[in-house]
Amino acid sequence: GIQVEQSPPDLILQEGANSTLRCNFSDSVNNLQWFHQNPWGQLINLFYIPSGTKQNGRLSATTVATERYSLLYISSSQTTDSGVYFCAVEPNDYKLSFGAGTTVTVRA
Amino acid sequence: SAVISQKPSRDICQRGTSLTIQCQVDSQVTMMFWYRQQPGQSLTLIATANQGSEATYESGFVIDKFPISRPNLTFSTLTVSNLSPEDSSIYLCSVEEGTGRLEQYFGPGTRLTVT
């Protein structure tokens, strides 16, 4: 099956800092999504981004499908940004494969 | 996006018993999915549940352990049978929606602890 690798595994930020999370995948995909899992376990949809660039407030994402990677940018981080960020891809069979996640801790 | 609810939100069960988790969506959807998230781990797909057909299970998951029902286009249940402590996980349902899009949305999850 498709392999999804996220880096870094852990990230500690000071409030106000910027950061970049990376997702590499091993095959072409029809779907790529970024999620934020909050401390209560809820998965929040951040981006549906099989290709191109999108922005939503302080978050933005870029997927370069031909090079099989996606980046999630967090700017001016806040303590509420803490949690686990997951990248998930779907090759061509409606099944999402998740990366291991990046645990982000933002300190005040 | 669809509003997805799950019941129960959490439960503590004795080993050897079973737990049935309900997933309700506020709109009709073709495809529903069940995932498991073991403590400190990522999400793993258990099965795909389509209305009117048997669920399709992923490698490592079997119907006897995880029977699934999909009686209509807005509802599904997952039963975790013959519980053991290794079944302690968060179980999440998801749906796929969007015309021309393959975006999945997740329910709030059911946190199961087996003692």
mmCIF file of C-alpha atoms in Angstrom:
data_model
loop_
_atom_site.group_PDB
_atom_site.id
_atom_site.type_symbol
_atom_site.label_atom_id
_atom_site.label_comp_id
_atom_site.label_asym_id
_atom_site.label_seq_id
_atom_site.Cartn_x
_atom_site.Cartn_y
_atom_site.Cartn_z
ATOM 1 C CA GLY A 1 0.000 0.000 0.000
ATOM 2 C CA ILE A 2 0.875 3.660 -0.157
ATOM 3 C CA GLN A 3 3.374 4.980 2.369
ATOM 4 C CA VAL A 4 2.819 8.317 4.123
ATOM 5 C CA GLU A 5 5.636 9.901 6.070
ATOM 6 C CA GLN A 6 5.271 13.013 8.195
ATOM 7 C CA SER A 7 8.022 15.135 9.639
ATOM 8 C CA PRO A 8 8.990 16.202 12.157
ATOM 9 C CA PRO A 9 7.326 13.770 14.598
ATOM 10 C CA ASP A 10 7.326 16.395 17.362
ATOM 11 C CA LEU A 11 7.503 20.161 17.295
ATOM 12 C CA ILE A 12 7.715 22.585 20.204
ATOM 13 C CA LEU A 13 7.024 26.218 19.419
ATOM 14 C CA GLN A 14 6.971 29.459 21.290
ATOM 15 C CA GLU A 15 3.755 31.371 20.836
ATOM 16 C CA GLY A 16 4.019 33.626 17.805
ATOM 17 C CA ALA A 17 6.509 31.437 15.947
ATOM 18 C CA ASN A 18 6.039 30.066 12.438
ATOM 19 C CA SER A 19 6.474 26.423 11.430
ATOM 20 C CA THR A 20 6.308 24.028 8.498
ATOM 21 C CA LEU A 21 5.079 20.441 8.629
ATOM 22 C CA ARG A 22 5.859 18.058 5.803
ATOM 23 C CA CYS A 23 4.051 15.040 4.341
ATOM 24 C CA ASN A 24 5.699 12.745 1.786
ATOM 25 C CA PHE A 25 3.757 10.022 0.015
ATOM 26 C CA SER A 26 4.962 7.155 -2.132
ATOM 27 C CA ASP A 27 2.429 7.086 -4.994
ATOM 28 C CA SER A 28 0.086 9.350 -6.922
ATOM 29 C CA VAL A 29 -3.087 10.338 -5.067
ATOM 30 C CA ASN A 30 -6.608 11.510 -5.801
ATOM 31 C CA ASN A 31 -7.102 13.074 -2.403
ATOM 32 C CA LEU A 32 -4.898 14.627 0.247
ATOM 33 C CA GLN A 33 -6.240 16.053 3.465
ATOM 34 C CA TRP A 34 -4.724 17.733 6.505
ATOM 35 C CA PHE A 35 -6.402 17.284 9.879
ATOM 36 C CA HIS A 36 -5.870 18.694 13.346
ATOM 37 C CA GLN A 37 -6.726 16.375 16.227
ATOM 38 C CA ASN A 38 -7.494 18.395 19.314
ATOM 39 C CA PRO A 39 -6.852 17.184 22.878
ATOM 40 C CA TRP A 40 -10.388 15.760 23.038
ATOM 41 C CA GLY A 41 -9.714 13.502 20.064
ATOM 42 C CA GLN A 42 -11.846 15.352 17.528
ATOM 43 C CA LEU A 43 -10.447 15.410 14.006
ATOM 44 C CA ILE A 44 -10.870 18.837 12.433
ATOM 45 C CA ASN A 45 -10.629 19.173 8.663
ATOM 46 C CA LEU A 46 -8.012 21.769 7.777
ATOM 47 C CA PHE A 47 -7.502 21.370 4.053
ATOM 48 C CA TYR A 48 -8.626 19.225 1.172
ATOM 49 C CA ILE A 49 -5.655 19.765 -1.137
ATOM 50 C CA PRO A 50 -4.774 17.100 -3.724
ATOM 51 C CA SER A 51 -2.769 19.786 -5.540
ATOM 52 C CA GLY A 52 -2.021 23.489 -5.424
ATOM 53 C CA THR A 53 -2.013 26.001 -2.594
ATOM 54 C CA LYS A 54 -4.739 27.054 -0.168
ATOM 55 C CA GLN A 55 -4.886 29.447 2.742
ATOM 56 C CA ASN A 56 -7.241 29.682 5.685
ATOM 57 C CA GLY A 57 -6.361 32.352 8.197
ATOM 58 C CA ARG A 58 -2.997 31.637 9.777
ATOM 59 C CA LEU A 59 -2.786 28.239 8.102
ATOM 60 C CA SER A 60 -1.828 27.480 4.556
ATOM 61 C CA ALA A 61 -0.971 24.336 2.645
ATOM 62 C CA THR A 62 0.780 23.445 -0.584
ATOM 63 C CA THR A 63 0.740 20.111 -2.372
ATOM 64 C CA VAL A 64 3.169 19.362 -5.193
ATOM 65 C CA ALA A 65 1.547 16.212 -6.558
ATOM 66 C CA THR A 66 4.241 15.557 -9.174
ATOM 67 C CA GLU A 67 6.876 15.441 -6.442
ATOM 68 C CA ARG A 68 4.621 13.630 -3.963
ATOM 69 C CA TYR A 69 4.745 15.935 -1.015
ATOM 70 C CA SER A 70 2.599 18.425 0.858
ATOM 71 C CA LEU A 71 3.483 21.179 3.309
ATOM 72 C CA LEU A 72 1.366 22.715 6.068
ATOM 73 C CA TYR A 73 2.392 26.153 7.281
ATOM 74 C CA ILE A 74 1.392 27.547 10.644
ATOM 75 C CA SER A 75 2.086 31.239 11.108
ATOM 76 C CA SER A 76 1.976 33.245 14.338
ATOM 77 C CA SER A 77 1.243 30.086 16.309
ATOM 78 C CA GLN A 78 -1.133 30.168 19.270
ATOM 79 C CA THR A 79 -1.567 27.789 22.175
ATOM 80 C CA THR A 80 -4.817 26.604 20.598
ATOM 81 C CA ASP A 81 -2.778 25.260 17.680
ATOM 82 C CA SER A 82 -1.423 22.525 19.939
ATOM 83 C CA GLY A 83 -2.389 18.984 19.062
ATOM 84 C CA VAL A 84 -1.578 16.356 16.481
ATOM 85 C CA TYR A 85 -1.573 17.208 12.791
ATOM 86 C CA PHE A 86 -2.282 14.352 10.402
ATOM 87 C CA CYS A 87 -1.777 14.109 6.685
ATOM 88 C CA ALA A 88 -3.986 11.531 4.952
ATOM 89 C CA VAL A 89 -3.959 10.452 1.320
ATOM 90 C CA GLU A 90 -6.250 8.429 -0.894
ATOM 91 C CA PRO A 91 -4.668 6.815 -3.966
ATOM 92 C CA ASN A 92 -7.659 5.647 -6.001
ATOM 93 C CA ASP A 93 -9.814 3.441 -3.811
ATOM 94 C CA TYR A 94 -11.727 5.811 -1.500
ATOM 95 C CA LYS A 95 -9.617 4.704 1.460
ATOM 96 C CA LEU A 96 -7.630 7.255 3.405
ATOM 97 C CA SER A 97 -4.153 6.257 4.568
ATOM 98 C CA PHE A 98 -2.868 8.335 7.452
ATOM 99 C CA GLY A 99 0.641 9.386 8.315
ATOM 100 C CA ALA A 100 1.927 8.958 11.857
ATOM 101 C CA GLY A 101 1.238 12.604 12.650
ATOM 102 C CA THR A 102 3.195 15.578 13.957
ATOM 103 C CA THR A 103 2.605 16.492 17.599
ATOM 104 C CA VAL A 104 2.738 20.263 17.987
ATOM 105 C CA THR A 105 3.098 21.933 21.363
ATOM 106 C CA VAL A 106 2.816 25.717 21.485
ATOM 107 C CA ARG A 107 4.076 27.304 24.683
ATOM 108 C CA ALA A 108 2.833 30.657 25.957
ATOM 109 C CA SER B 1 -20.362 19.680 5.609
ATOM 110 C CA ALA B 2 -22.332 16.827 7.108
ATOM 111 C CA VAL B 3 -22.905 16.752 10.851
ATOM 112 C CA ILE B 4 -21.836 13.393 12.278
ATOM 113 C CA SER B 5 -22.665 12.125 15.744
ATOM 114 C CA GLN B 6 -21.507 9.017 17.561
ATOM 115 C CA LYS B 7 -22.880 7.183 20.554
ATOM 116 C CA PRO B 8 -21.574 6.498 23.106
ATOM 117 C CA SER B 9 -18.858 9.129 23.368
ATOM 118 C CA ARG B 10 -16.959 6.894 25.767
ATOM 119 C CA ASP B 11 -17.418 3.630 27.621
ATOM 120 C CA ILE B 12 -15.615 1.320 29.989
ATOM 121 C CA CYS B 13 -16.326 -2.360 29.314
ATOM 122 C CA GLN B 14 -15.366 -5.666 30.860
ATOM 123 C CA ARG B 15 -13.282 -8.081 28.875
ATOM 124 C CA GLY B 16 -15.301 -10.687 27.033
ATOM 125 C CA THR B 17 -18.277 -8.379 26.472
ATOM 126 C CA SER B 18 -19.195 -6.417 23.343
ATOM 127 C CA LEU B 19 -19.796 -2.751 22.567
ATOM 128 C CA THR B 20 -21.927 -1.399 19.750
ATOM 129 C CA ILE B 21 -21.105 2.085 18.478
ATOM 130 C CA GLN B 22 -23.633 4.114 16.526
ATOM 131 C CA CYS B 23 -22.848 6.659 13.833
ATOM 132 C CA GLN B 24 -25.559 9.042 12.637
ATOM 133 C CA VAL B 25 -25.247 11.531 9.766
ATOM 134 C CA ASP B 26 -27.619 14.413 9.113
ATOM 135 C CA SER B 27 -27.652 13.810 5.348
ATOM 136 C CA GLN B 28 -27.642 10.827 3.040
ATOM 137 C CA VAL B 29 -24.178 9.586 2.178
ATOM 138 C CA THR B 30 -23.083 6.676 0.048
ATOM 139 C CA MET B 31 -19.862 5.740 1.743
ATOM 140 C CA MET B 32 -19.198 5.448 5.458
ATOM 141 C CA PHE B 33 -15.976 4.305 7.038
ATOM 142 C CA TRP B 34 -14.896 3.015 10.428
ATOM 143 C CA TYR B 35 -11.414 3.718 11.827
ATOM 144 C CA ARG B 36 -9.537 2.705 14.933
ATOM 145 C CA GLN B 37 -6.969 4.836 16.718
ATOM 146 C CA GLN B 38 -4.973 2.967 19.322
ATOM 147 C CA PRO B 39 -3.393 5.011 22.139
ATOM 148 C CA GLY B 40 -0.673 7.299 20.832
ATOM 149 C CA GLN B 41 -1.063 5.980 17.295
ATOM 150 C CA SER B 42 -2.444 7.116 13.970
ATOM 151 C CA LEU B 43 -5.759 6.086 12.464
ATOM 152 C CA THR B 44 -6.250 2.731 10.775
ATOM 153 C CA LEU B 45 -9.180 1.908 8.520
ATOM 154 C CA ILE B 46 -11.239 -1.022 9.792
ATOM 155 C CA ALA B 47 -13.862 -1.288 7.057
ATOM 156 C CA THR B 48 -15.949 0.499 4.468
ATOM 157 C CA ALA B 49 -19.722 0.313 4.959
ATOM 158 C CA ASN B 50 -21.982 0.835 1.966
ATOM 159 C CA GLN B 51 -25.754 0.674 2.214
ATOM 160 C CA GLY B 52 -27.234 -2.496 0.764
ATOM 161 C CA SER B 53 -24.040 -4.508 0.689
ATOM 162 C CA GLU B 54 -21.695 -6.270 3.053
ATOM 163 C CA ALA B 55 -18.975 -4.191 4.631
ATOM 164 C CA THR B 56 -15.505 -4.469 3.117
ATOM 165 C CA TYR B 57 -12.850 -5.177 5.732
ATOM 166 C CA GLU B 58 -9.190 -4.210 5.634
ATOM 167 C CA SER B 59 -6.398 -6.675 6.202
ATOM 168 C CA GLY B 60 -6.195 -7.644 9.849
ATOM 169 C CA PHE B 61 -9.867 -6.953 10.607
ATOM 170 C CA VAL B 62 -12.556 -9.643 10.434
ATOM 171 C CA ILE B 63 -16.327 -9.587 10.490
ATOM 172 C CA ASP B 64 -16.607 -11.869 13.510
ATOM 173 C CA LYS B 65 -14.675 -9.374 15.629
ATOM 174 C CA PHE B 66 -16.033 -6.150 14.075
ATOM 175 C CA PRO B 67 -19.530 -6.748 12.665
ATOM 176 C CA ILE B 68 -20.939 -3.699 10.900
ATOM 177 C CA SER B 69 -24.468 -2.783 9.900
ATOM 178 C CA ARG B 70 -25.565 -0.143 7.393
ATOM 179 C CA PRO B 71 -29.353 -0.208 7.302
ATOM 180 C CA ASN B 72 -29.794 3.120 5.471
ATOM 181 C CA LEU B 73 -27.921 6.067 4.000
ATOM 182 C CA THR B 74 -27.653 8.011 7.279
ATOM 183 C CA PHE B 75 -26.765 5.379 9.891
ATOM 184 C CA SER B 76 -24.224 2.673 10.668
ATOM 185 C CA THR B 77 -23.139 0.626 13.659
ATOM 186 C CA LEU B 78 -19.830 -0.992 14.523
ATOM 187 C CA THR B 79 -19.727 -3.727 17.152
ATOM 188 C CA VAL B 80 -16.458 -4.650 18.823
ATOM 189 C CA SER B 81 -16.915 -8.209 20.043
ATOM 190 C CA ASN B 82 -15.272 -10.346 22.711
ATOM 191 C CA LEU B 83 -13.416 -7.373 24.123
ATOM 192 C CA SER B 84 -9.848 -7.553 25.346
ATOM 193 C CA PRO B 85 -7.636 -4.764 26.756
ATOM 194 C CA GLU B 86 -5.963 -4.511 23.332
ATOM 195 C CA ASP B 87 -9.274 -3.196 21.956
ATOM 196 C CA SER B 88 -8.948 -0.050 24.078
ATOM 197 C CA SER B 89 -8.930 2.650 21.412
ATOM 198 C CA ILE B 90 -10.826 5.537 19.926
ATOM 199 C CA TYR B 91 -13.230 4.366 17.225
ATOM 200 C CA LEU B 92 -14.245 6.931 14.611
ATOM 201 C CA CYS B 93 -16.704 6.889 11.774
ATOM 202 C CA SER B 94 -16.308 9.056 8.726
ATOM 203 C CA VAL B 95 -18.262 9.925 5.627
ATOM 204 C CA GLU B 96 -17.233 11.036 2.207
ATOM 205 C CA GLU B 97 -19.037 13.958 0.664
ATOM 206 C CA GLY B 98 -18.758 16.647 -1.888
ATOM 207 C CA THR B 99 -19.674 16.615 -5.512
ATOM 208 C CA GLY B 100 -16.533 15.861 -7.454
ATOM 209 C CA ARG B 101 -14.522 15.837 -4.248
ATOM 210 C CA LEU B 102 -13.383 12.931 -2.127
ATOM 211 C CA GLU B 103 -13.172 14.790 1.162
ATOM 212 C CA GLN B 104 -13.831 12.792 4.315
ATOM 213 C CA TYR B 105 -15.330 14.165 7.525
ATOM 214 C CA PHE B 106 -15.092 12.454 10.890
ATOM 215 C CA GLY B 107 -17.399 11.973 13.805
ATOM 216 C CA PRO B 108 -16.278 12.922 17.307
ATOM 217 C CA GLY B 109 -15.156 9.372 18.130
ATOM 218 C CA THR B 110 -15.939 6.797 20.798
ATOM 219 C CA ARG B 111 -13.306 6.262 23.455
ATOM 220 C CA LEU B 112 -13.354 2.632 24.604
ATOM 221 C CA THR B 113 -11.503 1.331 27.643
ATOM 222 C CA VAL B 114 -11.514 -2.396 28.312
ATOM 223 C CA THR B 115 -10.726 -3.565 31.840
#
